Tab-separated table of N, CA and C in Angstrom:
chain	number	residue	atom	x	y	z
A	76	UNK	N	0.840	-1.160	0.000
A	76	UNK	CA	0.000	0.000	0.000
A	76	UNK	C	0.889	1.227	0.000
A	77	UNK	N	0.324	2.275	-0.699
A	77	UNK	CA	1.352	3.216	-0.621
A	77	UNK	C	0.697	4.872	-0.298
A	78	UNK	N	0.687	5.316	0.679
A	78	UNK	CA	0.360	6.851	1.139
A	78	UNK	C	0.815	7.817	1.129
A	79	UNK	N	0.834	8.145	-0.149
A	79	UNK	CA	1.101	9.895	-0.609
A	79	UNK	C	1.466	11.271	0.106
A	80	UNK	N	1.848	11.603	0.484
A	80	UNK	CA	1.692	12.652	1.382
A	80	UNK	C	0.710	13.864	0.958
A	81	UNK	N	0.821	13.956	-0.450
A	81	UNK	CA	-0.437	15.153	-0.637
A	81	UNK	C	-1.902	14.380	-0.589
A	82	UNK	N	-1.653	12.818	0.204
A	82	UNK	CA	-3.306	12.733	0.582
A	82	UNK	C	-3.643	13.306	1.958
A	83	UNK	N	-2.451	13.681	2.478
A	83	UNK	CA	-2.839	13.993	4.064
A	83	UNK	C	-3.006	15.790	3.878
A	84	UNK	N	-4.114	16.288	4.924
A	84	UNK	CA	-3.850	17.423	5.286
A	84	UNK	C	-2.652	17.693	6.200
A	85	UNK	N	-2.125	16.635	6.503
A	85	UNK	CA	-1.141	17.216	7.965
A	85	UNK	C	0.136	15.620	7.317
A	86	UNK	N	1.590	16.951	7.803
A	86	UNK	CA	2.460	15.809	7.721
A	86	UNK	C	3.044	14.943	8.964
A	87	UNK	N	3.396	14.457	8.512
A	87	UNK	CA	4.367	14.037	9.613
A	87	UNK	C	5.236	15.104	10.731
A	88	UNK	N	5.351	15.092	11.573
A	88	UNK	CA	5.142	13.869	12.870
A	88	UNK	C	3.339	13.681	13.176
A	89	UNK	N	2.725	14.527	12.779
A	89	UNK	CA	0.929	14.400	12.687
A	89	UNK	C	1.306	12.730	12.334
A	90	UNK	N	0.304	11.961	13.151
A	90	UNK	CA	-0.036	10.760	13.310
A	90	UNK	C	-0.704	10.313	11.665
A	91	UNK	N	-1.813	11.153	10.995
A	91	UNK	CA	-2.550	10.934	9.783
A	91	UNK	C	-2.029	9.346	8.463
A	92	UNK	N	-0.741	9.637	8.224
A	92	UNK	CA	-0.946	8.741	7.329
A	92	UNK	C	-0.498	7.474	7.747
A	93	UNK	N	-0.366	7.436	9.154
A	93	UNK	CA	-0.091	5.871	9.777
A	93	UNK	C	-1.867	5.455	10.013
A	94	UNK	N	-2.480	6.254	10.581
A	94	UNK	CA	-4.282	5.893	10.829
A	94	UNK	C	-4.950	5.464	9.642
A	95	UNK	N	-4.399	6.401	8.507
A	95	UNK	CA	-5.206	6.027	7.703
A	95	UNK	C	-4.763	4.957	6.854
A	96	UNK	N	-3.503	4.606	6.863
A	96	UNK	CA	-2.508	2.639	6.666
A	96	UNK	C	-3.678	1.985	7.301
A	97	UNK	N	-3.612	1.984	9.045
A	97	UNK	CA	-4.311	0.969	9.463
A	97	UNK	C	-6.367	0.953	9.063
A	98	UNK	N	-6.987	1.851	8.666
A	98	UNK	CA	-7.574	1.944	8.509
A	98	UNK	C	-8.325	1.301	7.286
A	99	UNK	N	-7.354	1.085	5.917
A	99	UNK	CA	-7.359	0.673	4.815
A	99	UNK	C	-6.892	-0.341	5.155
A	100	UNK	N	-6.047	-0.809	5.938
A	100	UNK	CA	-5.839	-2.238	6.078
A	100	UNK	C	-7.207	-2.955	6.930
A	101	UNK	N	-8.089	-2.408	7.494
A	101	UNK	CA	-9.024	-2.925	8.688
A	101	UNK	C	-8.619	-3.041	10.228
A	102	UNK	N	-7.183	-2.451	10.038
A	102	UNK	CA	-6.980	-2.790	11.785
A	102	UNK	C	-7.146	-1.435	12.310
A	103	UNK	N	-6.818	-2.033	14.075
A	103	UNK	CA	-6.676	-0.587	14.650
A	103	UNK	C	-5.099	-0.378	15.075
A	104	UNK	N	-4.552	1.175	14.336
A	104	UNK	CA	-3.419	1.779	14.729
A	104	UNK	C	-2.810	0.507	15.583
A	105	UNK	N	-3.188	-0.109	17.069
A	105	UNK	CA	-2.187	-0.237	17.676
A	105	UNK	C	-2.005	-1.606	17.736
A	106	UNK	N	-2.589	-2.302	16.514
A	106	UNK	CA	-2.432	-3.460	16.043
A	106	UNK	C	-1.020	-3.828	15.196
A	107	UNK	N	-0.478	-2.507	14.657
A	107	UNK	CA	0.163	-2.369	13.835
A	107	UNK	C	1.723	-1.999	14.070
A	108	UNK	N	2.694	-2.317	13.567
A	108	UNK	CA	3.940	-2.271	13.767
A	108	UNK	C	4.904	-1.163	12.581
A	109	UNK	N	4.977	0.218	12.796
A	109	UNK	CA	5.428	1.195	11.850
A	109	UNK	C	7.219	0.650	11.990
A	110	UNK	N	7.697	0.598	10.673
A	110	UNK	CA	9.046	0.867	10.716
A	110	UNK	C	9.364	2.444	9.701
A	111	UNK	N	10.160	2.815	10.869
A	111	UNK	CA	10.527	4.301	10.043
A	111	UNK	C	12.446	4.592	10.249
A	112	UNK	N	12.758	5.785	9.273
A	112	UNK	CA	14.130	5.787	9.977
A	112	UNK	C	14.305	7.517	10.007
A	113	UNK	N	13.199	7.844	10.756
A	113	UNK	CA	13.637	9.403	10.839
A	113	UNK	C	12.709	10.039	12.200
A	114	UNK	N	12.751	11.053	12.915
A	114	UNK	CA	12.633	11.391	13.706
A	114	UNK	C	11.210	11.501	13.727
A	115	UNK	N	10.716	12.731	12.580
A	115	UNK	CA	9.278	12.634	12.125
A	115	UNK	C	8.464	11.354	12.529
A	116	UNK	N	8.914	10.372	11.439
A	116	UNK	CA	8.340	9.409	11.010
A	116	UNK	C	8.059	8.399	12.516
A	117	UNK	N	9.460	8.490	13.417
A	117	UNK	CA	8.867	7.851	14.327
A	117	UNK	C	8.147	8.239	15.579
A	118	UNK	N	7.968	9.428	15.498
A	118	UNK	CA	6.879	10.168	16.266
A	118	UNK	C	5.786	10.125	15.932
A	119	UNK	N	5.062	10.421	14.195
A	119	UNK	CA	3.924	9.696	13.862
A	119	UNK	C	3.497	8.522	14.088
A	120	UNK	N	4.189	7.810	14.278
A	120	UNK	CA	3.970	6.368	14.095
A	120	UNK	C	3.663	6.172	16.045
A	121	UNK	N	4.371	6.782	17.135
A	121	UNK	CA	3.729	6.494	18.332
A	121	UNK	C	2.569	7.188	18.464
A	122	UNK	N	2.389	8.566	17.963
A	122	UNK	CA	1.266	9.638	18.105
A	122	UNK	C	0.166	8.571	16.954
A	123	UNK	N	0.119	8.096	16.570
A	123	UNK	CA	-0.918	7.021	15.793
A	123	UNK	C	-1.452	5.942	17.320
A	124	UNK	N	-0.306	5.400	17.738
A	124	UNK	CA	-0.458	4.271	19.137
A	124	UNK	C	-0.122	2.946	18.668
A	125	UNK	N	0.996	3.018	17.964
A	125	UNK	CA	1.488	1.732	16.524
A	125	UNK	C	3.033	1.638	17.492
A	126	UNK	N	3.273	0.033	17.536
A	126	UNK	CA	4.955	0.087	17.955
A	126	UNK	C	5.774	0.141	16.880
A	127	UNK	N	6.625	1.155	17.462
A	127	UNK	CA	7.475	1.828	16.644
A	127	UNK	C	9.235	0.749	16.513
A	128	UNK	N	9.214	0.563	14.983
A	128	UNK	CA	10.794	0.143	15.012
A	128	UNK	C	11.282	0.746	14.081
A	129	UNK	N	12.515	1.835	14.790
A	129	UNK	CA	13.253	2.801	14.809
A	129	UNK	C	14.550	2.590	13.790
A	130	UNK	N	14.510	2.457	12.656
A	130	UNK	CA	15.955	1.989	12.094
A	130	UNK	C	16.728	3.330	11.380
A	131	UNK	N	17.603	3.611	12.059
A	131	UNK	CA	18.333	4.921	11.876
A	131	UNK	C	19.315	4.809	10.535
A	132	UNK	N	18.743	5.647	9.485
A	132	UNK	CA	19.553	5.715	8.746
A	132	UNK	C	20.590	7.237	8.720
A	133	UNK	N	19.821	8.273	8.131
A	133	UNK	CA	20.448	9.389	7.934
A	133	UNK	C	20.427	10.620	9.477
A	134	UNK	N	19.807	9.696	9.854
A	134	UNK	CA	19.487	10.720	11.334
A	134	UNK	C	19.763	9.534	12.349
A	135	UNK	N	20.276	10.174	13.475
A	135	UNK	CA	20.429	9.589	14.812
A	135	UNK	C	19.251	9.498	15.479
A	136	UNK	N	18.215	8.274	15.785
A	136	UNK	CA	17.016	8.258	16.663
A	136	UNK	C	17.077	7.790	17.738
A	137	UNK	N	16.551	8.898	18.996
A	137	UNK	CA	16.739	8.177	20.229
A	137	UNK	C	15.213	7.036	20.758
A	138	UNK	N	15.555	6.478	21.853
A	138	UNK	CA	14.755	5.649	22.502
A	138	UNK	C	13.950	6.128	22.959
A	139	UNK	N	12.920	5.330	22.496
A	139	UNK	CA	11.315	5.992	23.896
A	139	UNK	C	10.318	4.550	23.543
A	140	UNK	N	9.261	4.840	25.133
A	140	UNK	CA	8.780	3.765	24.969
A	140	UNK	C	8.127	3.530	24.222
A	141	UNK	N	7.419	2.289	23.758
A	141	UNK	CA	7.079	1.924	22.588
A	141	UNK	C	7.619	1.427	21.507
A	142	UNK	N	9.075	1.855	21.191
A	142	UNK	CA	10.001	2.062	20.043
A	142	UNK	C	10.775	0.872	20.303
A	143	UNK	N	11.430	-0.027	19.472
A	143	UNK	CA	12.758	-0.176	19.227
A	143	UNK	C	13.227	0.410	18.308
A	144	UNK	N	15.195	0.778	19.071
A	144	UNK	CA	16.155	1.198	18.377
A	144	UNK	C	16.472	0.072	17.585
A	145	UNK	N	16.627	-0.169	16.228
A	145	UNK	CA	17.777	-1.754	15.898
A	145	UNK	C	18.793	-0.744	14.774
A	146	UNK	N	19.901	-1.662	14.653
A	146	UNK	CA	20.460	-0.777	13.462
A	146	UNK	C	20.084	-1.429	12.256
A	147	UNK	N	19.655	-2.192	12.270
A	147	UNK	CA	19.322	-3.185	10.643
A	147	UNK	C	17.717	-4.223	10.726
A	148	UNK	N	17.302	-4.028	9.877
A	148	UNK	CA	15.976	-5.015	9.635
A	148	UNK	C	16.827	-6.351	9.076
A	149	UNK	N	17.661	-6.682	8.607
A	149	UNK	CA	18.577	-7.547	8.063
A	149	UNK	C	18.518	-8.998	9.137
A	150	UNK	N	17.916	-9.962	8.646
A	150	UNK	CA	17.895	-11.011	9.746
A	150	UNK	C	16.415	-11.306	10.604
A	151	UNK	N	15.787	-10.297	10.163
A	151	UNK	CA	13.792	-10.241	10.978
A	151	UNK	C	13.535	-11.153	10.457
A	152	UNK	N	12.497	-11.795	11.126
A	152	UNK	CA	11.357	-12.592	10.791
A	152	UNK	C	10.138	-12.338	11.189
A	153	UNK	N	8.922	-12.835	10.343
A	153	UNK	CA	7.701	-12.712	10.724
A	153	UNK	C	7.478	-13.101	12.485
A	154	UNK	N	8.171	-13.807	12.899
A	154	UNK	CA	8.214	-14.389	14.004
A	154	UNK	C	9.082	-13.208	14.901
A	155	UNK	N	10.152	-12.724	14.719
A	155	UNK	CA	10.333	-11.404	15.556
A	155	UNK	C	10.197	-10.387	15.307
A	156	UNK	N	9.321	-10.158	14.549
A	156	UNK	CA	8.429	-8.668	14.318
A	156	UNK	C	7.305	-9.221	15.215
A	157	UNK	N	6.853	-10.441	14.997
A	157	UNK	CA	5.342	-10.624	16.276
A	157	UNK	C	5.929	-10.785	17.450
A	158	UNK	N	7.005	-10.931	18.206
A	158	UNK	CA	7.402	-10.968	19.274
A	158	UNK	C	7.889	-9.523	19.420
A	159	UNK	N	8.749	-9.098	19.158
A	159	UNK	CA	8.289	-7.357	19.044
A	159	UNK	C	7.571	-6.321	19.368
A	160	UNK	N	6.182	-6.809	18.535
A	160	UNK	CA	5.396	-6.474	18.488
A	160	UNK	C	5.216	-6.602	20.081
A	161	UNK	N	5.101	-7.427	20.871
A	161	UNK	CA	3.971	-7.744	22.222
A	161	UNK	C	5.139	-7.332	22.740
A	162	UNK	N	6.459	-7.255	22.768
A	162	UNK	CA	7.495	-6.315	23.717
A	162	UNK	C	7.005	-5.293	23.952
A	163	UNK	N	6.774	-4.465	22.746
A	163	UNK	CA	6.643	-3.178	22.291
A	163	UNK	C	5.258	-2.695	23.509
A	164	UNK	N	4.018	-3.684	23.214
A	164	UNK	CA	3.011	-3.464	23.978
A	164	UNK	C	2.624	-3.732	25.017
A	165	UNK	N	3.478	-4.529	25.693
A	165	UNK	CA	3.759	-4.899	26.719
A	165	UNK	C	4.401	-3.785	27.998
A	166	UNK	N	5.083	-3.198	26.891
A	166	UNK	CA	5.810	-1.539	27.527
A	166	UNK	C	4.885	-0.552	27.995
A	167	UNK	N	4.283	-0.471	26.567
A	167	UNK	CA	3.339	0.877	26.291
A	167	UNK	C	1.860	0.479	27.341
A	168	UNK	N	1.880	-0.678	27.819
A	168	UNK	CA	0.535	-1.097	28.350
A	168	UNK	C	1.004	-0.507	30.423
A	169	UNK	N	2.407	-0.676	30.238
A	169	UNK	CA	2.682	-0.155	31.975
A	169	UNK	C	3.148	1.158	32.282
C-alpha cells in the first residue's frame, strides 16, 4: 500500500498517514507495527499508538517507549516482528 503525502492534510510527525494505513488495512493503529528511519516518522507512528521500530539511517534516533532502536531489519522474521510487536506493547501497556 502506498500513502502519498499530498493525501494527508497534515504531515508528519501528525499521526494521519499511519491511521489512515491501518484503517485501509481494517486494523486498529495499535495493532500495527510502523518501521521508520527518521525522527518525524517515528513520532507519527507512536502519536498514531502503533509500535514503533526505529531503524536509523540518515538521522540519529533516540529511545522511547514503545520504540525499538535496531540498526538493521537484516535477519527479521515474521516471528520477531510478532514478538516485538507484544514487547513493544507490553511496555506501552505499563
Amino acid at each position: 500500500m502506498v500513502i502519498a503525502g499530498d493525501e494527508m492534510p497534515r504531515s508528519k510527525p501528525a499521526p494521519d498517514s499511519y491511521l489512515l494505513a491501518a484503517e485501509r488495512l481494517g486494523a486498529a493503529a495499535d495493532d500495527c507495527i510502523v518501521v521508520e528511519d527518521s525522527i518525524y516518522g517515528t513520532a507519527a507512528g507512536r502519536a498514531a499508538g502503533a509500535a514503533v521500530i526505529a531503524v536509523p539511517c540518515m538521522q540519529d534516533l533516540d529511545e522511547h517507549p514503545g520504540q525499538l532502536l535496531i540498526p538493521t531489519l537484516a535477519g527479521l522474521t515474521v516471528n520477531d516482528l510478532a514478538r516485538i510487536w507484544h514487547e513493544l506493547k507490553e511496555v506501552a501497556d505499563e
